[in-house]
Amino acid sequence: MNDSPDLVLVVDFGAQYAQLIARRVRELHVYSEIVPRSTPIADMLARKPKAIIFSGGPASVHVPGAPDIDPAVYDAGVPLLGICYGAQLVARDLGGEVAKTGQGEYGRTELHVEGSSLLFADLPVDEVVWMSHGDSITAAPAGFTVTARTAAVPVAGLEDRDRGIYAVQFHPEVAHTEHGMQILKAFLFEAAGCRPTWTNVSIIEHAVAEIRAQVGSERVICGLSGGVDSAVAAALVHKAIGDQLVCVFVDTGLLRLGEAEQVEQTFREQFEVELVHVKAQDRFLDALDDIVDPERKRKTIGELFIRVFEEAAQDLGDARFLVQGTLYPDIVESGGGDNANIKSHHNVGGLPDDMEFELVEPLRALFKDEVRAIGEELGLPEEIVWRQPFPGPGLAVRIIGTITRERVEILQQADAVVVEEIRRAGLYREIWQSFAVLPAVKTVGVMGDDRTYAYPIVLRAVTSDDAMTADWARLPYEVLERISSRIINEVPGVNRVAYDITSKPPGTIEWE
Ligand code: XMP
C-alpha cells in the first residue's frame, strides 16, 4: 500500500491517559502516535498530521513552569482537540480565562450540552462524563462557542469551528464517559476529515512494504523468544522477504520449564523458515553470576543477546539486519520522549552502544492487542497468539538477588505449577500474566515434625489491556489454594507461598 494512513498526533502534557487517547483513536481505525510536548511544532507539522490532540496533565496552567506549547500550533490549520489540561491550555493561550475556582470535579459528572455543537451533535443533552480537574475554564476565548457546562463549571466544552479548534474539560477517552467514543469520532471524522483506514490488513501491508524497503535483498536474522511479539515480527518479516530470513532462538537458561523444546517444535512445524537453536545457558548464567541490580541484569542480558546474534549472523554470512519484536509500550516505558525511565527494557535501553546491527522493528508502533490481532490475521496458531507475555530477560527479572542454577530450577518448577493451574481453571487467556517470583529471603516453616528454612514463592497474576497499567487478578481462593499446596509439596526448597496484591501503578508487573 503506498497510501499512508492518516496520522493523529497526541501531544503528551504528562497525562496518565495519553496512551489511552492514542489507543482509542486507533480503535477508530486512525493511526495515532504520542509525541512529547517539547517536540518542535515544525517537526510535528512535517509529519503532516490530519489532527492534533492535546492530552490532559497533572499541572495547573497557573503554576510557574507549567508545561506549555508553542502557540504556532494554533495557526497551523490542523484541527485540534484539547482534553482537560489541554483544554485549559487552549483557552488560556487564545485569550480565555482559566481560574482556580476552588470547585474541582473528580470522577462521574453530569454534563449539559448547550446549543449546536459539532462534537456533541446527535448526543443527548444530558450525559455522564468523567472529570479530573482542579482549575476551571471560566471564559471562552473570542470566536469560541461554549458547547457544554456542568453544575460547577460554566465552560466544559468549547469550539471554534472556523479555526477547527475544539476542547473538552472531561476525558472522552475513558470508558466511564458515556459517549466518549462518539465524541472522539465526531472530532476525527467530522472535524478533521480522517479516513478510517488503519485496519489489520493495512497494518500488515504497510509493515511488509516498509520491511522490503528497509532490507532490500539482504539477509536478516530474527531473535525468536517463543512469545507472541517475536513470533508476529518473524511472520511479518517472512511474509515480506521469505527465505532471506533466518530465525535464531537463544536458550538463555532463563526460560520457562520445557519452553526451549516447545518453541523449537512449534516453529519448525509452523514456519517453513530456517531456525538456528543456540544453546547458551552457561554463557548467560556465568555472565549473571553475582549480579543483583535489576538494571545491570537487563543490560548484561541485552548485551549478551546481541553478541550471540552477532556470532550467528557471522556464521550466516554477515547478516546485517536484526528483527526485534519491540512494541510501542516498550519504547514509551524505556524513557522515550518526556517519560521517566522506569525500566530499560532489555531490547530498547539495554542494547550495547557498539552494536553493529541495523534493527528491523515492525511492531514498534503497535500495542499488544494490535499485535495479537495481526498475529491472528497472519494465521499464527492460537497457542502462540494468546500466550501470556514473557519478558525478554526471562526468569532473571523474577529471581530477586543473585541468580544461581539452583534458584533458576526452583523458579521454573514453581512457575510450571502456576501456569498449569491457571490453565486448568480456564483463566489463562483472561489473565494478562500469571507467574511465580523467587524473592531473596528465606523463612521458617514446619514440615512433618521438622523445622524448615527455605524460600517463599510469590505468586503474581494481573489483569491488563496493555501492560501500561494493571490490576491484581481476583483469583478464586480454590485456585490459590491448589497453587500454594502444589508448590510447597512439589518444589523442593520452598516452604511458603504469598500472593502479590499490588496494582500497577504503584507496583510494576515484574518484580524487577
Ligand atoms: P513492568 O514490569 O514494567 O512490565 O510492569 C511491563 C511488561 O513488560 C514486560 N517486561 C519486559 N519485557 N524486556 C521485555 O521484553 C524487559 O526487560 C521487560 N521488563 C518487563 C513484563 O513482563 C510486562 O509484560
XYZ file of C-alpha atoms and ligand atoms in Angstrom:
536
model
C 0.000 0.000 0.000
C 1.650 3.282 -0.975
C -1.151 5.381 0.512
C -0.018 6.156 4.086
C -2.626 6.047 6.832
C -3.814 9.356 8.246
C -1.842 10.384 11.326
C -3.170 11.881 14.562
C -0.575 13.205 16.990
C -1.339 13.119 20.705
C 0.762 15.749 22.457
C 1.614 14.470 25.917
C 1.420 17.021 28.724
C 2.312 14.410 31.334
C -1.048 12.705 31.281
C -1.959 9.452 32.858
C -4.197 8.888 29.842
C -2.058 9.870 26.831
C -1.608 6.215 25.825
C -5.288 5.629 26.197
C -6.128 8.516 23.864
C -3.848 7.054 21.185
C -5.387 3.619 21.663
C -8.914 4.955 21.348
C -8.039 6.777 18.140
C -6.582 3.568 16.750
C -9.686 1.658 17.799
C -11.484 4.024 15.453
C -9.051 2.862 12.732
C -6.980 6.014 12.535
C -3.251 5.750 13.194
C -2.129 7.718 16.215
C 1.170 8.402 17.942
C 2.143 10.141 21.150
C 4.703 12.943 20.993
C 6.315 14.806 23.889
C 5.119 18.390 24.152
C 8.709 19.566 23.719
C 8.655 18.368 20.087
C 9.110 21.468 17.857
C 5.874 22.344 16.088
C 7.713 22.343 12.751
C 8.667 18.685 13.357
C 5.080 17.796 14.195
C 3.785 19.528 11.084
C 6.458 17.956 8.895
C 4.720 14.643 9.569
C 1.530 16.071 8.071
C -0.871 15.122 10.854
C -4.575 15.197 10.000
C -5.316 16.216 13.577
C -3.597 17.034 16.846
C -4.913 16.185 20.304
C -3.594 17.791 23.489
C -3.686 15.341 26.393
C -4.506 16.185 29.959
C -1.762 16.632 32.517
C -1.271 16.943 36.254
C -0.209 20.600 36.317
C -2.171 23.836 36.738
C -1.676 26.377 33.946
C -1.081 28.907 36.738
C 1.972 27.203 38.195
C 5.260 28.739 37.037
C 6.938 26.328 34.637
C 3.658 24.527 33.819
C 4.014 22.651 30.522
C 3.019 24.805 27.591
C 3.328 24.699 23.834
C 4.484 26.933 21.006
C 1.356 28.932 20.025
C 2.291 28.416 16.359
C 0.314 25.185 16.674
C -2.937 27.190 16.736
C -2.205 28.792 13.369
C -1.128 25.628 11.611
C -4.551 24.921 10.169
C -4.542 21.404 11.651
C -7.744 20.508 13.537
C -7.055 20.456 17.256
C -8.766 18.882 20.251
C -7.719 19.866 23.777
C -8.609 17.484 26.588
C -8.662 18.523 30.278
C -5.345 20.324 30.857
C -5.088 20.533 27.068
C -8.470 22.316 27.004
C -7.324 24.794 29.641
C -4.181 25.477 27.679
C -6.187 26.196 24.521
C -8.498 28.512 26.479
C -5.660 30.377 28.155
C -3.412 30.669 25.096
C -6.183 32.042 22.889
C -7.339 34.710 25.344
C -9.955 32.979 27.515
C -9.805 32.617 31.291
C -8.775 29.710 33.461
C -9.338 30.187 37.175
C -8.761 28.425 40.433
C -12.433 28.369 41.355
C -11.914 26.021 44.278
C -14.590 23.868 42.613
C -12.702 20.885 41.237
C -14.555 17.910 39.782
C -13.297 14.360 40.099
C -14.955 11.285 38.641
C -18.538 10.923 37.459
C -20.094 14.249 36.480
C -23.300 15.291 34.707
C -22.618 17.272 31.536
C -25.188 19.553 29.945
C -24.809 20.240 26.217
C -25.613 23.776 25.042
C -26.730 24.937 21.619
C -25.457 23.286 18.486
C -22.077 21.692 18.585
C -20.064 19.550 16.250
C -18.623 17.322 18.948
C -21.929 16.686 20.711
C -24.172 16.551 17.636
C -26.620 13.631 17.917
C -25.862 13.123 21.619
C -28.371 13.563 24.442
C -28.488 16.975 26.094
C -27.536 15.493 29.462
C -24.929 12.798 29.784
C -22.355 11.360 32.174
C -18.692 12.230 31.680
C -15.509 11.574 33.668
C -13.749 14.612 35.083
C -10.469 15.090 36.883
C -9.538 18.735 37.304
C -8.900 21.442 39.901
C -8.792 24.624 37.769
C -11.714 25.535 35.504
C -12.225 27.460 32.302
C -14.378 30.435 33.296
C -14.481 32.314 29.987
C -14.042 31.037 26.430
C -11.706 32.965 24.094
C -13.212 35.304 21.493
C -14.557 33.420 18.496
C -15.343 30.296 20.532
C -18.790 28.940 21.327
C -19.415 27.339 24.692
C -20.850 23.899 23.904
C -21.251 22.295 27.324
C -21.271 23.052 31.038
C -21.673 21.238 34.321
C -23.203 22.329 37.624
C -19.807 23.508 38.847
C -18.139 24.631 35.631
C -19.526 27.165 33.166
C -17.279 26.074 30.265
C -16.873 22.308 29.969
C -16.834 22.251 26.170
C -15.908 24.924 23.640
C -15.268 25.105 19.935
C -14.279 27.457 17.152
C -15.332 25.591 14.048
C -13.851 28.165 11.687
C -10.394 27.568 13.102
C -11.014 23.851 13.699
C -10.202 24.120 17.408
C -12.194 22.060 19.935
C -11.774 21.499 23.644
C -13.425 19.488 26.398
C -12.761 19.675 30.117
C -13.638 15.988 30.665
C -11.943 12.801 29.436
C -13.680 11.349 26.354
C -11.050 8.564 26.241
C -12.033 6.828 29.485
C -14.695 4.157 29.443
C -16.716 5.939 32.148
C -17.520 8.797 29.795
C -20.791 7.536 28.378
C -20.436 8.827 24.819
C -16.671 9.325 24.763
C -16.108 7.323 21.595
C -18.824 9.220 19.706
C -17.198 12.488 20.732
C -13.787 11.317 19.508
C -15.416 10.022 16.339
C -17.040 13.388 15.677
C -13.695 15.094 16.116
C -11.744 12.671 13.924
C -14.200 12.182 11.106
C -16.373 15.322 11.078
C -13.940 17.977 12.293
C -10.688 16.574 10.913
C -11.845 14.506 7.956
C -9.705 11.496 8.917
C -10.158 8.259 6.979
C -10.637 5.037 8.981
C -8.043 3.029 7.088
C -5.864 1.761 9.956
C -7.010 -1.874 9.876
C -5.219 -5.177 10.425
C -4.859 -5.659 6.707
C -3.460 -2.182 6.172
C -1.080 -2.554 9.127
C 0.281 -5.743 7.573
C 0.561 -4.264 4.073
C 2.268 -1.207 5.450
C 4.734 -3.226 7.550
C 5.547 -5.536 4.646
C 6.268 -2.594 2.351
C 8.439 -0.930 4.989
C 10.424 -4.094 5.703
C 11.101 -4.615 1.985
C 12.192 -1.031 1.577
C 14.492 -1.266 4.601
C 16.296 -4.542 3.929
C 16.264 -4.890 0.163
C 17.720 -8.239 -0.825
C 19.930 -8.685 2.245
C 19.846 -11.467 4.800
C 18.002 -10.798 8.019
C 18.061 -12.607 11.323
C 15.252 -12.625 13.842
C 15.622 -13.373 17.516
C 12.771 -15.667 18.434
C 11.739 -15.974 22.058
C 8.630 -18.092 21.675
C 6.462 -15.187 22.750
C 3.821 -13.568 20.605
C 5.781 -10.409 19.771
C 8.819 -12.015 18.226
C 6.617 -14.617 16.522
C 4.443 -11.973 14.857
C 7.524 -9.925 13.956
C 9.072 -13.032 12.367
C 5.873 -13.867 10.497
C 5.636 -10.335 9.121
C 9.245 -10.316 8.007
C 8.824 -13.761 6.493
C 5.802 -12.529 4.572
C 7.864 -9.599 3.335
C 11.117 -11.272 2.353
C 10.598 -15.058 2.534
C 13.783 -17.076 2.828
C 16.071 -14.078 3.262
C 15.035 -14.550 6.918
C 16.743 -16.847 9.421
C 15.286 -17.159 12.913
C 17.626 -17.564 15.855
C 16.306 -18.988 19.082
C 18.614 -18.473 22.053
C 18.265 -20.722 25.060
C 19.454 -18.431 27.847
C 18.853 -20.945 30.602
C 16.306 -18.456 31.904
C 13.280 -19.799 30.068
C 10.192 -21.415 31.497
C 10.205 -25.168 32.083
C 10.175 -27.113 28.810
C 9.970 -23.898 26.778
C 13.051 -24.422 24.630
C 11.787 -27.745 23.301
C 8.311 -26.369 22.791
C 9.463 -23.309 20.866
C 11.708 -25.352 18.635
C 8.961 -27.813 17.855
C 6.290 -25.179 17.212
C 8.454 -23.076 14.962
C 9.899 -25.887 12.928
C 6.373 -27.154 12.317
C 4.591 -23.834 11.852
C 7.087 -21.834 9.858
C 8.935 -23.020 6.866
C 11.771 -20.854 7.967
C 15.389 -21.634 8.737
C 15.771 -21.912 12.510
C 19.053 -21.871 14.412
C 18.878 -23.002 18.034
C 21.743 -21.568 20.106
C 22.286 -23.267 23.441
C 23.843 -20.501 25.507
C 22.712 -21.394 29.023
C 26.186 -21.415 30.532
C 27.221 -18.145 28.929
C 24.190 -16.313 30.284
C 24.284 -17.811 33.756
C 28.033 -17.229 34.072
C 27.683 -13.609 32.925
C 24.961 -13.017 35.521
C 26.957 -14.533 38.353
C 26.759 -12.251 41.423
C 24.728 -9.531 39.672
C 21.946 -8.292 41.939
C 20.976 -4.941 40.436
C 17.961 -5.283 38.083
C 19.220 -2.729 35.572
C 22.623 -4.447 35.395
C 20.878 -7.775 34.866
C 18.933 -6.333 31.939
C 21.958 -4.660 30.381
C 24.066 -7.791 30.754
C 21.397 -9.911 29.126
C 20.669 -7.348 26.404
C 24.338 -7.171 25.513
C 24.861 -10.926 25.532
C 21.831 -11.441 23.292
C 23.399 -9.100 20.777
C 26.773 -10.868 20.955
C 25.087 -14.210 20.359
C 23.136 -12.777 17.419
C 26.312 -11.230 16.001
C 28.016 -14.611 16.093
C 25.024 -16.253 14.471
C 24.976 -13.510 11.822
C 28.643 -14.125 11.024
C 28.005 -17.816 10.650
C 25.214 -16.915 8.264
C 27.458 -14.827 6.042
C 27.248 -11.470 7.794
C 23.568 -10.714 8.107
C 23.351 -7.003 8.830
C 19.738 -6.736 9.948
C 18.251 -7.937 13.218
C 14.490 -8.199 13.717
C 13.127 -7.474 17.159
C 9.559 -7.672 18.441
C 9.782 -4.338 20.238
C 6.349 -2.843 20.983
C 5.230 0.734 21.424
C 4.856 0.492 25.227
C 8.450 -0.881 25.484
C 9.649 2.319 23.872
C 7.482 4.598 25.968
C 8.432 2.782 29.200
C 12.130 2.845 28.426
C 12.077 6.624 28.649
C 11.195 7.574 25.079
C 10.006 11.179 24.902
C 9.483 13.020 28.169
C 8.568 9.951 30.202
C 10.551 8.856 33.220
C 12.750 5.813 32.677
C 11.052 3.141 34.769
C 12.914 0.129 33.361
C 15.357 -0.230 30.495
C 13.532 -2.953 28.644
C 16.413 -5.147 27.592
C 15.568 -4.736 23.930
C 15.432 -0.919 23.988
C 17.585 0.804 26.639
C 19.627 -2.359 27.278
C 21.284 -2.568 23.858
C 25.062 -2.135 23.743
C 26.358 1.086 22.133
C 28.725 -0.718 19.816
C 26.037 -2.946 18.323
C 26.561 -3.328 14.598
C 23.115 -4.485 13.578
C 20.549 -2.298 11.988
C 17.277 -3.076 13.752
C 14.100 -4.056 11.964
C 11.222 -3.461 14.378
C 7.944 -3.928 12.528
C 5.874 -3.753 15.742
C 7.430 -0.659 17.272
C 4.305 1.428 16.730
C 1.863 -1.216 17.947
C 0.103 -2.084 21.170
C -0.143 -5.696 22.275
C -3.784 -6.145 21.316
C -2.978 -4.930 17.800
C -0.089 -7.392 17.620
C -2.373 -10.236 18.651
C -4.968 -9.199 16.082
C -2.442 -9.162 13.266
C -0.965 -12.457 14.516
C -4.406 -13.967 14.024
C -4.751 -12.280 10.643
C -1.405 -13.814 9.620
C -2.688 -17.239 10.638
C -0.417 -17.907 13.601
C -1.685 -20.636 15.941
C -3.807 -19.628 18.906
C -1.281 -21.156 21.257
C 1.270 -18.538 20.199
C -1.042 -15.583 19.654
C -2.638 -15.900 23.079
C 0.478 -16.794 25.014
C 0.910 -14.641 28.086
C 3.752 -12.128 27.669
C 7.145 -13.205 28.962
C 9.927 -10.655 29.441
C 12.988 -10.955 27.215
C 15.364 -11.238 30.215
C 13.211 -14.173 31.276
C 13.364 -15.554 34.781
C 16.359 -13.290 35.557
C 13.967 -10.482 36.488
C 11.827 -12.822 38.561
C 14.705 -14.132 40.653
C 15.359 -11.339 43.104
C 19.002 -11.104 44.116
C 21.631 -13.446 42.756
C 20.844 -15.930 40.027
C 22.138 -19.435 40.554
C 21.314 -22.625 38.687
C 19.632 -23.979 41.800
C 17.403 -20.881 42.106
C 16.513 -20.980 38.401
C 15.382 -24.572 38.828
C 13.228 -23.748 41.857
C 11.528 -20.942 39.990
C 10.986 -22.969 36.816
C 9.227 -25.680 38.769
C 7.082 -23.290 40.768
C 6.204 -21.332 37.631
C 5.162 -24.500 35.812
C 2.678 -25.224 38.600
C 1.252 -21.710 38.343
C 0.746 -21.906 34.582
C -0.750 -25.389 34.791
C -3.258 -24.446 37.465
C -4.240 -21.179 35.821
C -4.869 -23.057 32.584
C -6.778 -25.778 34.390
C -9.015 -23.123 35.968
C -9.745 -21.755 32.474
C -8.207 -18.395 33.389
C -5.113 -18.379 31.206
C -6.479 -16.138 28.490
C -8.342 -13.641 30.615
C -5.338 -13.076 32.857
C -2.673 -10.893 31.295
C 0.227 -12.561 33.064
C 0.448 -15.147 35.839
C 3.783 -16.334 37.149
C 5.981 -17.084 40.142
C 8.647 -14.841 41.653
C 11.517 -16.004 43.842
C 12.485 -13.432 46.491
C 15.891 -13.220 48.114
C 14.787 -14.191 51.607
C 14.212 -17.419 53.488
C 11.500 -18.014 56.022
C 10.891 -20.555 58.768
C 8.264 -23.256 58.401
C 7.428 -26.669 59.732
C 7.020 -29.769 57.600
C 6.426 -33.158 59.165
C 7.950 -32.636 62.579
C 10.901 -30.661 61.303
C 11.726 -27.017 61.109
C 12.316 -25.785 57.559
C 14.196 -22.700 56.500
C 13.516 -22.180 52.813
C 12.448 -19.722 50.111
C 8.959 -18.352 49.732
C 7.421 -18.115 46.264
C 5.410 -15.042 45.410
C 2.530 -15.590 43.053
C 1.828 -12.679 40.697
C -1.283 -12.614 38.480
C -2.519 -9.425 36.854
C -5.211 -8.265 34.505
C -4.305 -5.589 31.980
C -5.017 -4.325 28.474
C -1.556 -3.244 27.501
C 0.825 -3.684 30.488
C 0.920 0.082 30.986
C -1.446 -0.266 33.902
C -2.512 -3.467 35.612
C -4.591 -4.754 38.474
C -4.002 -7.856 40.569
C -6.283 -10.665 39.464
C -9.046 -11.669 41.861
C -8.179 -15.383 41.660
C -10.649 -17.759 43.274
C -9.499 -18.993 46.690
C -9.579 -22.607 45.495
C -7.130 -21.808 42.706
C -4.835 -20.002 45.144
C -5.070 -22.929 47.484
C -4.182 -25.504 44.840
C -1.255 -23.470 43.594
C 0.068 -22.976 47.100
C -0.209 -26.566 48.210
C 1.173 -27.965 44.953
C 4.197 -25.650 45.005
C 5.033 -26.499 48.601
C 4.569 -30.224 48.060
C 6.245 -30.458 44.681
C 9.050 -27.908 44.688
C 11.977 -28.676 46.976
C 13.428 -25.592 48.651
C 10.096 -23.750 49.009
C 8.057 -23.632 52.212
C 5.658 -20.718 51.759
C 3.544 -19.050 49.036
C 2.371 -15.438 49.119
C 0.073 -13.604 46.683
C 1.061 -10.147 45.442
C -1.949 -7.815 45.563
C -0.315 -4.678 44.175
C -1.694 -2.908 41.128
C 0.437 -1.038 38.562
C 0.953 1.737 39.425
C 2.272 1.843 42.104
C 3.914 -1.558 41.501
C 5.186 -2.844 38.174
C 4.130 -6.207 36.777
C 7.554 -7.793 37.158
C 9.322 -7.583 40.478
C 12.474 -6.166 38.912
P 6.586 -3.980 34.042
O 7.298 -4.904 34.975
O 7.426 -2.816 33.605
O 6.323 -4.824 32.736
O 5.245 -3.555 34.557
C 5.503 -4.453 31.678
C 5.513 -5.578 30.666
O 6.811 -5.688 30.063
C 7.400 -6.943 30.358
N 8.805 -6.637 30.650
C 9.791 -6.768 29.759
N 9.787 -7.246 28.502
N 12.105 -6.902 28.362
C 10.939 -7.325 27.811
O 10.967 -7.798 26.676
C 12.197 -6.403 29.616
O 13.272 -6.033 30.089
C 10.970 -6.332 30.349
N 10.668 -5.925 31.605
C 9.316 -6.107 31.765
C 6.623 -7.509 31.529
O 6.653 -8.927 31.548
C 5.243 -6.943 31.280
O 4.544 -7.693 30.320
